[in-house]
Coordinates of C-alpha atoms and ligand atoms in Angstrom, one line a residue:
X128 CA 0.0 0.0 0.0
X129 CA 1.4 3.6 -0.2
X130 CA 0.5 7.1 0.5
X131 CA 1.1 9.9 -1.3
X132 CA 3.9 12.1 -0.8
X133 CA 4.7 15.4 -1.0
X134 CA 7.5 16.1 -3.9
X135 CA 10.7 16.9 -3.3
X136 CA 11.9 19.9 -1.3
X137 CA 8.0 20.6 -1.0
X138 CA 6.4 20.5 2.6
X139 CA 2.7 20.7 0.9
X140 CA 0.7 20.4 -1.8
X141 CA -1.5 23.3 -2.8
X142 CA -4.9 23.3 -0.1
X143 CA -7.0 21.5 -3.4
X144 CA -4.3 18.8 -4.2
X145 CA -4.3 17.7 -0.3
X146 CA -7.9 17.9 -0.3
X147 CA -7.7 14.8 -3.0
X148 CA -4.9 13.0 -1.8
X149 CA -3.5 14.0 1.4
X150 CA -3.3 10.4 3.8
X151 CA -5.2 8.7 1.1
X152 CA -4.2 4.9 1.1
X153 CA -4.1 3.0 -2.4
X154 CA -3.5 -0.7 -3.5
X155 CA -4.4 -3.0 -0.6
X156 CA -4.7 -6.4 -1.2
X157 CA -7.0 -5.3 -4.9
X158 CA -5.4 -2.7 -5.7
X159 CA -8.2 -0.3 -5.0
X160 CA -8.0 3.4 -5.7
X161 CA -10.1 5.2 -3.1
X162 CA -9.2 4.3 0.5
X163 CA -11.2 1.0 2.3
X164 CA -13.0 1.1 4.9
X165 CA -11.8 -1.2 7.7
X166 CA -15.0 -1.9 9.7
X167 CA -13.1 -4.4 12.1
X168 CA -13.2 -3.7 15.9
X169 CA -10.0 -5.2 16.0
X170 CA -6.5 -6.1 14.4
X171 CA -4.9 -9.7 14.1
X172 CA -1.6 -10.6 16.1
X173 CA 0.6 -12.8 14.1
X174 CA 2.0 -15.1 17.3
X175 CA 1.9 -14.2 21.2
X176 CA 5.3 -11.9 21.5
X177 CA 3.6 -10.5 18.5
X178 CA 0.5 -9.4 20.6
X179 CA 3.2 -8.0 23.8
X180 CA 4.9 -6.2 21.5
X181 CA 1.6 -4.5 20.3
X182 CA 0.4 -4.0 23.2
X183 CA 4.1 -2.3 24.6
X184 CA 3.4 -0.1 21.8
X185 CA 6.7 -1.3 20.3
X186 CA 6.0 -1.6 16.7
X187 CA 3.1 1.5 16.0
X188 CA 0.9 -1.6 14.6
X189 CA -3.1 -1.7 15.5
X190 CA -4.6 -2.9 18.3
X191 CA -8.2 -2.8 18.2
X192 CA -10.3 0.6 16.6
X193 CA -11.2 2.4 19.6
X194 CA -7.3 3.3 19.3
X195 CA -7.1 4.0 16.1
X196 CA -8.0 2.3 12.4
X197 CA -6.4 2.5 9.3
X198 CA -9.7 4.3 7.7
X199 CA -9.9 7.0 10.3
X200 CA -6.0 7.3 9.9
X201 CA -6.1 8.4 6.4
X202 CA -8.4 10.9 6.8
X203 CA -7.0 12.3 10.1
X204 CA -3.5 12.5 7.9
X205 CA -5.8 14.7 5.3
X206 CA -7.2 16.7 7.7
X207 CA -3.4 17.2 9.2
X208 CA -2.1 18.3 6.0
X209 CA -5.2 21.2 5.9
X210 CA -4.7 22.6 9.2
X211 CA -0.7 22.5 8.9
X212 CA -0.9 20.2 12.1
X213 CA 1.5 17.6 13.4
X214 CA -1.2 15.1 14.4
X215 CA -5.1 14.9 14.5
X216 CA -7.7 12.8 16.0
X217 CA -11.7 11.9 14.3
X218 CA -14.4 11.2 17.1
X219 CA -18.0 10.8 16.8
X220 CA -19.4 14.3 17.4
X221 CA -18.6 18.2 17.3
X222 CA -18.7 17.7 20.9
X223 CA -16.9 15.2 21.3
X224 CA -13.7 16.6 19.5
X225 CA -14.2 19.9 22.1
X226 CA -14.9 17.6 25.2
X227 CA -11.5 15.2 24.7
X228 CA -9.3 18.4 23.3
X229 CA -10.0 20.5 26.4
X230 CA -9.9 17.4 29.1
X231 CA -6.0 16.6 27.7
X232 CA -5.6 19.5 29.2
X233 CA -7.8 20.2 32.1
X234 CA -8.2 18.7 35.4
X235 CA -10.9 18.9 38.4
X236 CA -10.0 22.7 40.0
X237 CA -8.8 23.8 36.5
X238 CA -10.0 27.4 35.1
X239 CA -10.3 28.3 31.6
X240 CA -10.8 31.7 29.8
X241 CA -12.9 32.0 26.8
X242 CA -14.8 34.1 24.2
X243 CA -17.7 35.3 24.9
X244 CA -19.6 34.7 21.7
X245 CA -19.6 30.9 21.1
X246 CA -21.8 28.2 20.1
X247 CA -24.7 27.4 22.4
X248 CA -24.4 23.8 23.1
X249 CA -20.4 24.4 23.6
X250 CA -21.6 27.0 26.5
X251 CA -23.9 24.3 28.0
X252 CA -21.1 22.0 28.3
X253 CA -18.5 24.0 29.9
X254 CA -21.0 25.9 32.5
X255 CA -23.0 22.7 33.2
X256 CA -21.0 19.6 32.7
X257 CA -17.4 21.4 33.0
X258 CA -18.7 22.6 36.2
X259 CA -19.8 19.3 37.4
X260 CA -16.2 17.8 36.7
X261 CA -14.6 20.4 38.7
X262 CA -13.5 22.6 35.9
X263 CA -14.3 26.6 35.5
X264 CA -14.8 28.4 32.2
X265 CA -14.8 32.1 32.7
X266 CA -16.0 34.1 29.4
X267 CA -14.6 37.3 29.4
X268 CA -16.4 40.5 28.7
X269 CA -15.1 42.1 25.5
X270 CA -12.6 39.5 23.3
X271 CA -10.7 42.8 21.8
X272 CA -9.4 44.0 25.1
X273 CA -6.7 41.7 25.3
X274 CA -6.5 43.5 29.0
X275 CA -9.8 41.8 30.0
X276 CA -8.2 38.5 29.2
X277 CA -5.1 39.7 31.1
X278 CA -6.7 40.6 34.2
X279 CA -8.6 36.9 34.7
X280 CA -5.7 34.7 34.5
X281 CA -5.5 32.6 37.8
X282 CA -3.3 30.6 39.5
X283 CA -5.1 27.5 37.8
X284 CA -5.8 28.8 34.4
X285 CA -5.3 26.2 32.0
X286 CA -6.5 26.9 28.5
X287 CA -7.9 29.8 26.4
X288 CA -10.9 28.8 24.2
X289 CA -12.5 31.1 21.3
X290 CA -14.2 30.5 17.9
X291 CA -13.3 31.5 14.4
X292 CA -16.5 32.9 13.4
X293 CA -18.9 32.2 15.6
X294 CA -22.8 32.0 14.8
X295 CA -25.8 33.6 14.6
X296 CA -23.7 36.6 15.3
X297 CA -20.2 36.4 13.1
X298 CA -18.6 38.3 15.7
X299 CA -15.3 37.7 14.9
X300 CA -12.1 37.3 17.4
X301 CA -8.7 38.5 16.5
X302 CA -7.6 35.2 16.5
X303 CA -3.2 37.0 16.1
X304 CA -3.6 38.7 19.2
X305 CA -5.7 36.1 21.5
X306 CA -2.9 33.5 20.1
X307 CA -0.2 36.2 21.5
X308 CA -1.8 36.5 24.8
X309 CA -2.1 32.8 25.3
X310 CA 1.3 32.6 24.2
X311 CA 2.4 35.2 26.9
X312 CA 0.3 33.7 29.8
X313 CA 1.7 30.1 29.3
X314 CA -1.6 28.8 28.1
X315 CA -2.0 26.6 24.8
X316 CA -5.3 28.3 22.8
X317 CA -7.8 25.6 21.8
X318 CA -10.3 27.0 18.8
X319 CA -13.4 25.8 17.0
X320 CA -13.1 26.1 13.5
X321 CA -16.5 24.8 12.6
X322 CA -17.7 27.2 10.8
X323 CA -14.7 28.9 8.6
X324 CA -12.9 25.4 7.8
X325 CA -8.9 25.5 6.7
X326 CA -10.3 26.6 3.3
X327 CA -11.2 30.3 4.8
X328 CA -8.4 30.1 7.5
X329 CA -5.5 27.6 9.5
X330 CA -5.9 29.3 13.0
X331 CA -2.5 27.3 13.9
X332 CA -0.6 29.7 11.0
X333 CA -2.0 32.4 13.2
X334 CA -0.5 30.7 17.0
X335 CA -3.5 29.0 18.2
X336 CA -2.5 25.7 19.3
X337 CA -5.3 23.3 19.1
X338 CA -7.8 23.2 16.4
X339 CA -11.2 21.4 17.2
X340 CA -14.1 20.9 14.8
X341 CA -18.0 19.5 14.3
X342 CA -16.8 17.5 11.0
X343 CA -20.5 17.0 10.8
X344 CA -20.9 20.9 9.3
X345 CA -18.9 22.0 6.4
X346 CA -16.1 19.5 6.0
X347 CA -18.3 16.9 5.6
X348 CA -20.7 19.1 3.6
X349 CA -23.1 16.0 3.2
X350 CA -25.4 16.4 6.3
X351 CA -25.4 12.6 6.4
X352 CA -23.3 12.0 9.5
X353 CA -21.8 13.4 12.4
X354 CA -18.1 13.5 13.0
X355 CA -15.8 15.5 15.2
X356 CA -11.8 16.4 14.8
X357 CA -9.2 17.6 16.8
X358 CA -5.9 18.6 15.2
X359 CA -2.5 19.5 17.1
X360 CA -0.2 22.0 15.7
X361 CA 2.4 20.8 17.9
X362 CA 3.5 24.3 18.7
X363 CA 2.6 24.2 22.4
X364 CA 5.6 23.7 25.0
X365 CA 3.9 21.2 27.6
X366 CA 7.4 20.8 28.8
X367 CA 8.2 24.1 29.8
X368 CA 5.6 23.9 32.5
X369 CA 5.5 20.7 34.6
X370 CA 3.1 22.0 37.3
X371 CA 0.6 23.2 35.6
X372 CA 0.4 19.9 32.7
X373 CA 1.4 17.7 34.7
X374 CA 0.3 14.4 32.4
X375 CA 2.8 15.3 29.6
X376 CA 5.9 15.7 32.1
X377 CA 5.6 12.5 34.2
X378 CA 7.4 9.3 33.8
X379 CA 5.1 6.9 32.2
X380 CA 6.7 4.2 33.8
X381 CA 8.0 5.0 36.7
X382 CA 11.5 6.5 37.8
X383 CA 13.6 6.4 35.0
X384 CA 11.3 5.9 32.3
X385 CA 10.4 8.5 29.3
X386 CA 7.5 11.3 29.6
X387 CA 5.1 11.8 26.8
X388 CA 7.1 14.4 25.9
X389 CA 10.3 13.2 25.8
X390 CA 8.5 9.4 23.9
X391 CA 6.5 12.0 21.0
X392 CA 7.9 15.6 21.2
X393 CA 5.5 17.3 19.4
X394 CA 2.9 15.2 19.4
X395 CA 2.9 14.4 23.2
X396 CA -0.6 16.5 23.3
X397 CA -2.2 14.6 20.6
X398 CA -0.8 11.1 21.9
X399 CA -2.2 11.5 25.2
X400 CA -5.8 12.7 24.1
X401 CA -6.1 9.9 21.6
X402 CA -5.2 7.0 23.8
X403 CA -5.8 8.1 27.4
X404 CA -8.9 11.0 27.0
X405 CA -10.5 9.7 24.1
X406 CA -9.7 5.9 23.7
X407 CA -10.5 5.7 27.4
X408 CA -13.9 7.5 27.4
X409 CA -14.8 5.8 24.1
X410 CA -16.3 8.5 21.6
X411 CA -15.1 7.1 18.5
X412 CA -16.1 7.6 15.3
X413 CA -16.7 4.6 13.1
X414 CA -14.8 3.8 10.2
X415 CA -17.4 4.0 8.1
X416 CA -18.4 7.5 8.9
X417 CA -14.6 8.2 8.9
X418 CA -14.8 7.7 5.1
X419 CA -18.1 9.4 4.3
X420 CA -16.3 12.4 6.3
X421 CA -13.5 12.0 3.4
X422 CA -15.6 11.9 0.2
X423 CA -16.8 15.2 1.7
X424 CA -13.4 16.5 2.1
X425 CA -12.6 16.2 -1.3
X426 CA -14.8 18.9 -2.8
X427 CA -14.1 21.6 0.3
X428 CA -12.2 23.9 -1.6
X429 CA -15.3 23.8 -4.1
X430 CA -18.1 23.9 -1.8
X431 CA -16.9 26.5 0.9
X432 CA -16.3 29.1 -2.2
X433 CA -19.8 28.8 -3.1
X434 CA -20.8 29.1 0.2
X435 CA -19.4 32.3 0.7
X436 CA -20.0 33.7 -2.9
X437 CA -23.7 32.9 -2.2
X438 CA -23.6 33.9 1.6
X439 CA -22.3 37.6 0.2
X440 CA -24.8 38.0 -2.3
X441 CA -27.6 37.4 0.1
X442 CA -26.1 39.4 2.5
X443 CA -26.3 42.3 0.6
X444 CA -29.3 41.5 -1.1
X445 CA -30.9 41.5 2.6
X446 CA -29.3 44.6 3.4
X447 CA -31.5 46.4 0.8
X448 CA -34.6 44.8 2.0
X449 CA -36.7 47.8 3.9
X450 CA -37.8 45.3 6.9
X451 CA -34.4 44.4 8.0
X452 CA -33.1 46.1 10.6
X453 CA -29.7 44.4 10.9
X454 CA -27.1 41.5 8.9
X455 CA -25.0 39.7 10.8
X456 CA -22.1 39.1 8.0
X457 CA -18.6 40.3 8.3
X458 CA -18.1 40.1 4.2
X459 CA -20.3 43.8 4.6
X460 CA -18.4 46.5 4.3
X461 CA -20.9 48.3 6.9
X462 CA -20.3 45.2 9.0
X463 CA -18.3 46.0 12.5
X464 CA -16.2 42.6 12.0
X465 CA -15.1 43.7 8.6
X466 CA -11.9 44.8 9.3
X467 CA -10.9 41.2 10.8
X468 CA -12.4 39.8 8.1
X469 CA -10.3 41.8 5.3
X470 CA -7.3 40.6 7.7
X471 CA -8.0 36.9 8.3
X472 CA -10.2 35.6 5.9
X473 CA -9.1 37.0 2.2
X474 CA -11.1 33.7 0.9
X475 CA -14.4 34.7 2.5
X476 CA -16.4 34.3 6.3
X477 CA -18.6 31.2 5.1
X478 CA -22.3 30.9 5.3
X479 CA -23.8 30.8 8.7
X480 CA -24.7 33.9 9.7
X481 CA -28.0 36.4 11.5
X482 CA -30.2 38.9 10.3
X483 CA -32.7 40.6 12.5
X484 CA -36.3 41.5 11.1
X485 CA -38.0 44.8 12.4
X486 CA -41.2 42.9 12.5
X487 CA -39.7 40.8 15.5
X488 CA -41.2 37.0 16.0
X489 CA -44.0 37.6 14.1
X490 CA -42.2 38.5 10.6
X491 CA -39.9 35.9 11.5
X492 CA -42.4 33.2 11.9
X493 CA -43.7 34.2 8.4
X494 CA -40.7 34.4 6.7
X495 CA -39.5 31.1 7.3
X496 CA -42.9 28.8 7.5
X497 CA -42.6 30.8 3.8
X498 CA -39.4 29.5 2.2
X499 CA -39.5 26.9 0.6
X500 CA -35.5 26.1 -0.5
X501 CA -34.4 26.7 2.5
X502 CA -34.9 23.8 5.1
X503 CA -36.1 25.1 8.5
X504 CA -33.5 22.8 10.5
X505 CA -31.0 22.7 13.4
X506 CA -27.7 21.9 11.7
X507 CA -25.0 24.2 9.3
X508 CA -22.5 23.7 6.8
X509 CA -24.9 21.5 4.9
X510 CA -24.7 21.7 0.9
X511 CA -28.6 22.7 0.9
X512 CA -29.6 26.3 2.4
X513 CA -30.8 25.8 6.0
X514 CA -33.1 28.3 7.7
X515 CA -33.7 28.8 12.1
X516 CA -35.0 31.1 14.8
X517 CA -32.4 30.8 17.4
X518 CA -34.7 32.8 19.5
X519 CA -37.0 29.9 20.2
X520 CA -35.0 26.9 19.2
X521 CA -31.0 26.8 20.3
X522 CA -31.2 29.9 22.6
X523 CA -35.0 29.5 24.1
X524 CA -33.5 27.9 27.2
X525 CA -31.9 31.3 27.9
X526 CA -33.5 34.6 29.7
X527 CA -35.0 37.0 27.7
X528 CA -32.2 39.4 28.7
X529 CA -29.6 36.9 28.7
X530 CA -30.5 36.5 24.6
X531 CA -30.8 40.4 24.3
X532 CA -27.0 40.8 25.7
X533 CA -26.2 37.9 23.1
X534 CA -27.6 39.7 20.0
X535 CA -30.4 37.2 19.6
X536 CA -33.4 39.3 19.2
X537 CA -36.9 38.1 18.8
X538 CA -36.7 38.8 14.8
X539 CA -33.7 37.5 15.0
X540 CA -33.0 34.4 11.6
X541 CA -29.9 32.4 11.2
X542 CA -29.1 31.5 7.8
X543 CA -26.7 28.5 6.8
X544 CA -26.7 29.7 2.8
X545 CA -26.2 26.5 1.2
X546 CA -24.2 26.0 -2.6
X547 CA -27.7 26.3 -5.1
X548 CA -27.8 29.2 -7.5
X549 CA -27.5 32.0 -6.2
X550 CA -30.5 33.3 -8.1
X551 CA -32.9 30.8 -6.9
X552 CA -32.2 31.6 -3.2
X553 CA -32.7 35.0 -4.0
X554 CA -35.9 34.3 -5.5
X555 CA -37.3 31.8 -2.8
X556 CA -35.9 34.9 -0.4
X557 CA -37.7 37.4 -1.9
X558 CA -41.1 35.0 -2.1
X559 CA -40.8 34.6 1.5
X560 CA -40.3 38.4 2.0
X561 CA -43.6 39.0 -0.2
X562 CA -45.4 36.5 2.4
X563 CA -44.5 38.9 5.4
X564 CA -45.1 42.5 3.3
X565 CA -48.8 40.4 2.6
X566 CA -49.1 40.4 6.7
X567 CA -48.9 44.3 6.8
X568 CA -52.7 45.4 6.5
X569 CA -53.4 43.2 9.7
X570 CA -50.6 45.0 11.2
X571 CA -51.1 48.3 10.9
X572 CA -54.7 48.2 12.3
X573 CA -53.1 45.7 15.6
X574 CA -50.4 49.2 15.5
X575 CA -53.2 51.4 15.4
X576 CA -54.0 49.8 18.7
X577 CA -51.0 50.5 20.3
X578 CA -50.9 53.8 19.5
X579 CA -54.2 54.7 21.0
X580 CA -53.5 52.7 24.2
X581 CA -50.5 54.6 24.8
X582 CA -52.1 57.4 24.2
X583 CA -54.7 56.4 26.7
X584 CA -57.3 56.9 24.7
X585 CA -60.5 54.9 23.9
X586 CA -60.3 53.4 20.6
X587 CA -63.7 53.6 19.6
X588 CA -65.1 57.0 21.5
Ligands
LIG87 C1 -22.4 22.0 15.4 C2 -21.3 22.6 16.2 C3 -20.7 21.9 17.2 C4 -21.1 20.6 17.7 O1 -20.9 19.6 16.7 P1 -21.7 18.2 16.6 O2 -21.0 17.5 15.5 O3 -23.1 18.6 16.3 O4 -21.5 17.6 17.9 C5 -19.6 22.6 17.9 N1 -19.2 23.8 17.5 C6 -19.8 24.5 16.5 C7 -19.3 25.8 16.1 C8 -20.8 23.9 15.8 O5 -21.4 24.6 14.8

């Protein structure tokens, strides 16, 4: 069997190349072309020292799948080559890939800092289920002021979390400067990357240290199964702090015997999350969905362009539209993140972004029982336009003011603009706009209302 290599003097392809044929295996026993899939819980030992030696570790070979499989090694090589990582690890979920990055680092009475502005169900599982392991997440107040960073680093601070462009809002982090802070403060910078994928940007070119994924989104771009990926730049000096990472500076065996750092150098981070946080807790992603994840891979340069052409074009198109009051898309000039997205993202901010109707729920309930291209759905990244209310779907377990400080106003729509033509979401757009303008008539007489009431007047003297 062989994999491809890069050629001479080259340390990578260009991003559409690896995309193709980064980690891919060819030949096998048939000579097949595209890479198996080894659905075997297990791997065969050749004789009894063969099985100790496996087991020591001694020759790299397979064990059994929860520790890795030659399927879900290929495409964790391809998704190493498109981060410019040293190492990366496929489990089942989104949430997975952030629950096994951050607990290779943390421990019970740890503290991490992060972003404010993240997704919802990654905020539910640091305040609730962190919290009930013993670990803190503190979200600071403004991510710009690299000062109110500064100023909450403990004694136990451990990690500093933060997401590329996070959604509904796309209010982008200066991903540079949080990676310099980290740097400063000792602390390795963990990011989700869900929604930009290395097409639009490699945070780990830019000093984050860990990149975490939901492979389910965009880099699957299939909506037909879920997948998560952590990938480790390698960048991160464990070493040069014992007491605070204590699992990557310990003899493994005893007095004597190597740490993980000193065994895998820059992949001591990676090592120890694969086989001790994730092969222990058991999240792993079958081989099967490993390769579905791949076919997906292959067209990300393709589909992510689209995205963003298409996401821009409805952007602006909304813009113009009398009953929107505000878009959430950093590709808008008039958008506040567009400066960070001239500087980060030359390629584009993707396709999952907000726009708030003046018409609040109401307008918003009509606008989207009215599309009809756009699937009303709970999931992003998907080839096919998605539409959702976060107002009464992923943020209604929130306060009303806790959602007002978040952005997430009652005519508040997320969008995850798919790859169709551009002019056909347009069109189903403007249908569903023609729905809510039909709603007016009722309207104005229910605003006629108002105004006598707060008038105090009797509507009908
Ligand atoms: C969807 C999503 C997740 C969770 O991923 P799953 O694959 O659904 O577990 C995490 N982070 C972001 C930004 C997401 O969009």
């Amino acid at each position: 069997m062989t994999t491809t290599a890069t050629p001479y003097g080259q340390d990578h392809f260009g991003f559409a190349t690896e995309q193709v044929h980064a980690g891919e295996i060819v030949g096998g026993d048939f000579g097949a072309r595209i890479t198996p899939i080894y659905l075997t819980a297990g791997f065969v030992f050749g004789s009894f020292d063969h099985a100790r030696a496996r087991f020591a570790g001694d020759d790299g070979g397979l064990v059994y799948t929860r520790y890795g499989n030659p399927t879900n090694a290929a495409v964790e090589a391809r998704l190493t080559a498109l981060e410019h990582g040293v190492d990366s690890l496929l489990v089942s979920s989104g949430q997975a890939a952030i629950t096994v990055a951050l607990l290779g680092i943390l421990k019970a009475g740890d503290h991490f800092l992060s972003a404010p502005s993240l997704y919802e169900g990654s905020k539910t599982l640091f305040r609730e289920n962190f919290a009930r392991f013993g670990i803190e997440v503190e979200f600071v107040d403004d991510p710009h002021d690299i000062d109110d960073w500064r100023r909450r680093v403990r004694p136990n601070t451990r990690a500093v979390y933060g997401e590329t462009i996070p959604n509904p809002k796309n209010d982008l982090i200066d991903i540079g400067q949080i990676a310099d802070f980290a740097r400063e403060a000792g602390l390795p910078f963990v990011i989700d990357s869900t929604a930009s994928t290395p097409y639009l940007i490699r945070p780990l070119d830019h000093g984050a240290s860990i990149v975490v994924h939901s492979a389910s989104k965009f880099l699957s771009g299939h909506g037909a199964s879920l997948a998560g990926v952590v990938t480790d730049g390698g960048t991160f000096d464990w070493a040069a702090y014992p007491d605070k990472f204590p699992q990557f500076s310990t003899p493994l065996g005893g007095a004597g015997t190597p740490t993980l750092v000193e065994k895998f150098g820059a992949t001591a981070y990676l090592e120890y999350t694969r086989t001790i946080i994730a092969g222990r807790l058991g999240p792993v992603l079958s081989p099967l969905h490993a390769f579905l994840l791949q076919q997906g891979l292959e067209t990300l340069s393709l589909r992510v362009g689209q995205h963003s052409r298409n996401a821009l074009a409805v952007a602006h198109w909304l813009e113009a539209q009398p009953e929107v009051s505000s878009v959430d898309y950093p590709g808008l000039p008039s958008n506040p993140s567009h400066a960070i997205a001239l500087k980060y993202y030359p390629r584009g901010t993707g396709s999952v972004f907000g726009f708030t109707l003046r018409g609040g729920i109401d307008d918003a309930r009509t606008l989207i029982d009215s599309l009809e291209l756009f699937s009303r759905m709970s999931h992003l990244g998907d080839v096919r336009s998605l539409v959702l209310h976060p107002g009464t779907t992923s943020h209604a377990h929130l306060t009303e003011e806790e959602r007002v400080r978040l952005g997430i106003h009652p005519g508040l729509v997320r969008l995850s603009v798919g790859i169709e033509d551009e002019d056909d979401l347009l069109a189903d757009l403007a249908g569903a706009f023609a729905a809510v303008r039909a709603t007016r008539p009722v309207r104005a007489t229910a605003d006629v209302a108002a105004v006598f009431a707060e008038a105090e007047l009797p509507l009908s003297a």
